[in-house]
Amino acid sequence: MRRPWIWLGFLALLIALAQALSLDLKPYLVRVVEGKEVYEENPVAVKPGDVLEWRLVAENRAQGALRQVALVIPIPKETAYLDGSAKPLSLNGSTIRPEFSFDGGRTFGVPPLKKRVRVVENGKEVEREVEVKPEEYTHVRWLIPELPKGGKVQVSLRTMVR
């Protein structure tokens, strides 16, 4: 016998979680005008070589603290991550360092990231471990141990249009 109220309860829990954490991700085109950086929010058009700054603002709207909050910024395929642009986040006396993924967000780690590749050497196929280049990153994540009630944080990174 089916129990539809279980599914309704699960759906209500998902809705409550979605309402508990407000996320707002916006791109900004970065231009230098008279030696100063100027930002254009949600640019309509970009071209190769343009730099975009992606800002993610998270706000805890829950009735209490949220634990293990993962703030993830995906890096669009049409862009490449600019090394060093994702800065650590200072929160409640702690420093939260960004973690990076090169496999579509399945795994994360701190640089230098390594991957295994197959290459041909002296006519034989061998497997080698190589360092992942920052322009190969697909996602950046900050894992916040606890975001207090009403807490609001912003993380950002920069990419260059390919």
PDB file of C-alpha atoms in Angstrom:
ATOM      1  CA  MET A   1       0.000   0.000   0.000  1.00  0.00           C
ATOM      2  CA  ARG A   2       1.317   3.430  -0.916  1.00  0.00           C
ATOM      3  CA  ARG A   3       1.827   6.116   1.669  1.00  0.00           C
ATOM      4  CA  PRO A   4       1.618   9.459  -0.142  1.00  0.00           C
ATOM      5  CA  TRP A   5       2.019  11.423   3.094  1.00  0.00           C
ATOM      6  CA  ILE A   6       5.636  10.178   3.328  1.00  0.00           C
ATOM      7  CA  TRP A   7       6.420  11.761  -0.043  1.00  0.00           C
ATOM      8  CA  LEU A   8       4.560  14.917   0.943  1.00  0.00           C
ATOM      9  CA  GLY A   9       6.636  15.103   4.134  1.00  0.00           C
ATOM     10  CA  PHE A  10       9.845  14.651   2.160  1.00  0.00           C
ATOM     11  CA  LEU A  11       8.783  17.369  -0.289  1.00  0.00           C
ATOM     12  CA  ALA A  12       7.947  19.708   2.612  1.00  0.00           C
ATOM     13  CA  LEU A  13      11.413  19.072   4.078  1.00  0.00           C
ATOM     14  CA  LEU A  14      13.078  19.925   0.744  1.00  0.00           C
ATOM     15  CA  ILE A  15      11.062  23.130   0.475  1.00  0.00           C
ATOM     16  CA  ALA A  16      11.970  24.078   4.056  1.00  0.00           C
ATOM     17  CA  LEU A  17      15.675  23.516   3.333  1.00  0.00           C
ATOM     18  CA  ALA A  18      15.467  25.590   0.158  1.00  0.00           C
ATOM     19  CA  GLN A  19      13.857  28.422   2.101  1.00  0.00           C
ATOM     20  CA  ALA A  20      16.414  28.111   4.924  1.00  0.00           C
ATOM     21  CA  LEU A  21      19.410  29.021   2.771  1.00  0.00           C
ATOM     22  CA  SER A  22      19.129  31.843   0.271  1.00  0.00           C
ATOM     23  CA  LEU A  23      21.716  31.682  -2.537  1.00  0.00           C
ATOM     24  CA  ASP A  24      22.367  34.424  -5.099  1.00  0.00           C
ATOM     25  CA  LEU A  25      25.042  33.905  -7.780  1.00  0.00           C
ATOM     26  CA  LYS A  26      25.803  36.775 -10.163  1.00  0.00           C
ATOM     27  CA  PRO A  27      28.481  37.386 -12.792  1.00  0.00           C
ATOM     28  CA  TYR A  28      30.228  40.758 -13.099  1.00  0.00           C
ATOM     29  CA  LEU A  29      32.281  41.839 -16.091  1.00  0.00           C
ATOM     30  CA  VAL A  30      35.539  43.324 -14.784  1.00  0.00           C
ATOM     31  CA  ARG A  31      36.969  46.290 -16.693  1.00  0.00           C
ATOM     32  CA  VAL A  32      39.809  48.621 -15.810  1.00  0.00           C
ATOM     33  CA  VAL A  33      38.902  52.286 -16.330  1.00  0.00           C
ATOM     34  CA  GLU A  34      41.486  54.957 -15.474  1.00  0.00           C
ATOM     35  CA  GLY A  35      43.432  52.455 -13.380  1.00  0.00           C
ATOM     36  CA  LYS A  36      40.415  51.337 -11.324  1.00  0.00           C
ATOM     37  CA  GLU A  37      38.347  48.185 -11.605  1.00  0.00           C
ATOM     38  CA  VAL A  38      34.751  48.766 -12.699  1.00  0.00           C
ATOM     39  CA  TYR A  39      32.117  46.036 -12.502  1.00  0.00           C
ATOM     40  CA  GLU A  40      29.156  45.499 -14.849  1.00  0.00           C
ATOM     41  CA  GLU A  41      26.523  43.255 -13.229  1.00  0.00           C
ATOM     42  CA  ASN A  42      24.987  40.508 -15.399  1.00  0.00           C
ATOM     43  CA  PRO A  43      26.738  41.526 -18.643  1.00  0.00           C
ATOM     44  CA  VAL A  44      24.726  40.978 -21.826  1.00  0.00           C
ATOM     45  CA  ALA A  45      27.696  40.084 -24.020  1.00  0.00           C
ATOM     46  CA  VAL A  46      31.306  39.043 -23.412  1.00  0.00           C
ATOM     47  CA  LYS A  47      34.218  38.231 -25.695  1.00  0.00           C
ATOM     48  CA  PRO A  48      37.338  36.066 -25.420  1.00  0.00           C
ATOM     49  CA  GLY A  49      39.793  37.534 -22.945  1.00  0.00           C
ATOM     50  CA  ASP A  50      37.113  39.240 -20.834  1.00  0.00           C
ATOM     51  CA  VAL A  51      37.349  38.639 -17.087  1.00  0.00           C
ATOM     52  CA  LEU A  52      34.217  37.709 -15.152  1.00  0.00           C
ATOM     53  CA  GLU A  53      33.935  37.816 -11.382  1.00  0.00           C
ATOM     54  CA  TRP A  54      31.379  35.360 -10.010  1.00  0.00           C
ATOM     55  CA  ARG A  55      29.941  36.354  -6.610  1.00  0.00           C
ATOM     56  CA  LEU A  56      27.867  33.965  -4.520  1.00  0.00           C
ATOM     57  CA  VAL A  57      25.978  35.427  -1.556  1.00  0.00           C
ATOM     58  CA  ALA A  58      24.501  32.985   0.946  1.00  0.00           C
ATOM     59  CA  GLU A  59      22.133  33.945   3.757  1.00  0.00           C
ATOM     60  CA  ASN A  60      20.818  31.696   6.516  1.00  0.00           C
ATOM     61  CA  ARG A  61      17.069  32.332   6.842  1.00  0.00           C
ATOM     62  CA  ALA A  62      16.475  29.309   9.068  1.00  0.00           C
ATOM     63  CA  GLN A  63      15.374  29.512  12.695  1.00  0.00           C
ATOM     64  CA  GLY A  64      18.792  28.293  13.810  1.00  0.00           C
ATOM     65  CA  ALA A  65      22.328  27.671  12.659  1.00  0.00           C
ATOM     66  CA  LEU A  66      22.976  25.605   9.531  1.00  0.00           C
ATOM     67  CA  ARG A  67      25.811  23.086   9.602  1.00  0.00           C
ATOM     68  CA  GLN A  68      28.078  21.821   6.837  1.00  0.00           C
ATOM     69  CA  VAL A  69      26.957  24.402   4.283  1.00  0.00           C
ATOM     70  CA  ALA A  70      28.635  23.830   0.920  1.00  0.00           C
ATOM     71  CA  LEU A  71      28.897  26.948  -1.223  1.00  0.00           C
ATOM     72  CA  VAL A  72      29.748  25.848  -4.763  1.00  0.00           C
ATOM     73  CA  ILE A  73      30.452  28.000  -7.802  1.00  0.00           C
ATOM     74  CA  PRO A  74      30.505  26.056 -11.075  1.00  0.00           C
ATOM     75  CA  ILE A  75      32.988  27.301 -13.669  1.00  0.00           C
ATOM     76  CA  PRO A  76      31.302  27.617 -17.078  1.00  0.00           C
ATOM     77  CA  LYS A  77      32.945  25.537 -19.841  1.00  0.00           C
ATOM     78  CA  GLU A  78      33.345  28.688 -21.945  1.00  0.00           C
ATOM     79  CA  THR A  79      35.639  30.167 -19.287  1.00  0.00           C
ATOM     80  CA  ALA A  80      38.818  29.227 -17.422  1.00  0.00           C
ATOM     81  CA  TYR A  81      39.446  29.742 -13.703  1.00  0.00           C
ATOM     82  CA  LEU A  82      42.003  32.461 -12.914  1.00  0.00           C
ATOM     83  CA  ASP A  83      44.494  30.974 -10.465  1.00  0.00           C
ATOM     84  CA  GLY A  84      44.443  32.544  -7.004  1.00  0.00           C
ATOM     85  CA  SER A  85      41.173  34.413  -7.499  1.00  0.00           C
ATOM     86  CA  ALA A  86      39.121  32.255  -5.082  1.00  0.00           C
ATOM     87  CA  LYS A  87      40.111  33.612  -1.684  1.00  0.00           C
ATOM     88  CA  PRO A  88      39.727  32.004   1.742  1.00  0.00           C
ATOM     89  CA  LEU A  89      36.631  33.047   3.682  1.00  0.00           C
ATOM     90  CA  SER A  90      36.994  34.366   7.244  1.00  0.00           C
ATOM     91  CA  LEU A  91      33.985  33.475   9.402  1.00  0.00           C
ATOM     92  CA  ASN A  92      33.614  33.443  13.187  1.00  0.00           C
ATOM     93  CA  GLY A  93      37.387  33.456  13.695  1.00  0.00           C
ATOM     94  CA  SER A  94      37.909  30.555  11.281  1.00  0.00           C
ATOM     95  CA  THR A  95      39.485  30.555   7.852  1.00  0.00           C
ATOM     96  CA  ILE A  96      37.688  28.449   5.258  1.00  0.00           C
ATOM     97  CA  ARG A  97      39.906  27.661   2.301  1.00  0.00           C
ATOM     98  CA  PRO A  98      38.407  27.012  -1.113  1.00  0.00           C
ATOM     99  CA  GLU A  99      38.521  23.491  -2.512  1.00  0.00           C
ATOM    100  CA  PHE A 100      38.644  22.716  -6.220  1.00  0.00           C
ATOM    101  CA  SER A 101      37.235  20.059  -8.529  1.00  0.00           C
ATOM    102  CA  PHE A 102      38.297  19.056 -12.035  1.00  0.00           C
ATOM    103  CA  ASP A 103      35.796  16.210 -12.453  1.00  0.00           C
ATOM    104  CA  GLY A 104      32.500  18.066 -12.641  1.00  0.00           C
ATOM    105  CA  GLY A 105      32.114  18.496  -8.879  1.00  0.00           C
ATOM    106  CA  ARG A 106      32.282  14.808  -7.922  1.00  0.00           C
ATOM    107  CA  THR A 107      35.456  15.244  -5.827  1.00  0.00           C
ATOM    108  CA  PHE A 108      37.140  18.280  -4.269  1.00  0.00           C
ATOM    109  CA  GLY A 109      40.598  18.982  -2.890  1.00  0.00           C
ATOM    110  CA  VAL A 110      43.168  21.661  -2.220  1.00  0.00           C
ATOM    111  CA  PRO A 111      45.849  22.355  -4.835  1.00  0.00           C
ATOM    112  CA  PRO A 112      47.964  20.883  -6.142  1.00  0.00           C
ATOM    113  CA  LEU A 113      45.357  18.465  -7.508  1.00  0.00           C
ATOM    114  CA  LYS A 114      46.613  15.353  -9.286  1.00  0.00           C
ATOM    115  CA  LYS A 115      45.098  13.148 -11.966  1.00  0.00           C
ATOM    116  CA  ARG A 116      46.185   9.983 -13.725  1.00  0.00           C
ATOM    117  CA  VAL A 117      46.636  10.029 -17.505  1.00  0.00           C
ATOM    118  CA  ARG A 118      47.689   7.423 -20.024  1.00  0.00           C
ATOM    119  CA  VAL A 119      50.579   8.335 -22.322  1.00  0.00           C
ATOM    120  CA  VAL A 120      52.741   6.484 -24.825  1.00  0.00           C
ATOM    121  CA  GLU A 121      56.445   6.278 -23.934  1.00  0.00           C
ATOM    122  CA  ASN A 122      58.903   4.236 -26.014  1.00  0.00           C
ATOM    123  CA  GLY A 123      56.019   2.589 -27.837  1.00  0.00           C
ATOM    124  CA  LYS A 124      54.314   1.467 -24.608  1.00  0.00           C
ATOM    125  CA  GLU A 125      51.213   2.896 -23.024  1.00  0.00           C
ATOM    126  CA  VAL A 126      51.878   3.867 -19.400  1.00  0.00           C
ATOM    127  CA  GLU A 127      49.919   5.653 -16.704  1.00  0.00           C
ATOM    128  CA  ARG A 128      51.347   8.838 -15.162  1.00  0.00           C
ATOM    129  CA  GLU A 129      50.233  11.152 -12.409  1.00  0.00           C
ATOM    130  CA  VAL A 130      50.161  14.797 -13.493  1.00  0.00           C
ATOM    131  CA  GLU A 131      49.176  18.041 -11.806  1.00  0.00           C
ATOM    132  CA  VAL A 132      45.820  19.520 -12.802  1.00  0.00           C
ATOM    133  CA  LYS A 133      46.141  23.040 -14.195  1.00  0.00           C
ATOM    134  CA  PRO A 134      43.869  25.708 -12.656  1.00  0.00           C
ATOM    135  CA  GLU A 135      42.239  26.320 -16.051  1.00  0.00           C
ATOM    136  CA  GLU A 136      40.989  22.700 -15.875  1.00  0.00           C
ATOM    137  CA  TYR A 137      38.968  23.317 -12.685  1.00  0.00           C
ATOM    138  CA  THR A 138      35.215  22.829 -13.064  1.00  0.00           C
ATOM    139  CA  HIS A 139      33.948  23.862  -9.611  1.00  0.00           C
ATOM    140  CA  VAL A 140      35.110  25.714  -6.510  1.00  0.00           C
ATOM    141  CA  ARG A 141      33.661  24.992  -3.050  1.00  0.00           C
ATOM    142  CA  TRP A 142      33.820  26.528   0.397  1.00  0.00           C
ATOM    143  CA  LEU A 143      32.583  24.142   3.124  1.00  0.00           C
ATOM    144  CA  ILE A 144      31.264  26.199   6.041  1.00  0.00           C
ATOM    145  CA  PRO A 145      31.107  24.211   9.309  1.00  0.00           C
ATOM    146  CA  GLU A 146      28.354  26.427  10.729  1.00  0.00           C
ATOM    147  CA  LEU A 147      26.443  29.433   9.380  1.00  0.00           C
ATOM    148  CA  PRO A 148      24.625  31.147  12.258  1.00  0.00           C
ATOM    149  CA  LYS A 149      20.987  32.202  12.105  1.00  0.00           C
ATOM    150  CA  GLY A 150      20.815  35.385  10.013  1.00  0.00           C
ATOM    151  CA  GLY A 151      24.420  34.881   8.894  1.00  0.00           C
ATOM    152  CA  LYS A 152      25.349  36.184   5.457  1.00  0.00           C
ATOM    153  CA  VAL A 153      28.569  35.453   3.560  1.00  0.00           C
ATOM    154  CA  GLN A 154      29.974  36.172   0.115  1.00  0.00           C
ATOM    155  CA  VAL A 155      32.524  34.149  -1.822  1.00  0.00           C
ATOM    156  CA  SER A 156      33.872  34.908  -5.271  1.00  0.00           C
ATOM    157  CA  LEU A 157      36.211  33.824  -7.993  1.00  0.00           C
ATOM    158  CA  ARG A 158      37.281  35.066 -11.414  1.00  0.00           C
ATOM    159  CA  THR A 159      37.291  33.390 -14.800  1.00  0.00           C
ATOM    160  CA  MET A 160      38.492  34.416 -18.241  1.00  0.00           C
ATOM    161  CA  VAL A 161      36.302  33.931 -21.290  1.00  0.00           C
ATOM    162  CA  ARG A 162      37.905  31.447 -23.718  1.00  0.00           C
TER     163      ARG A 162
END
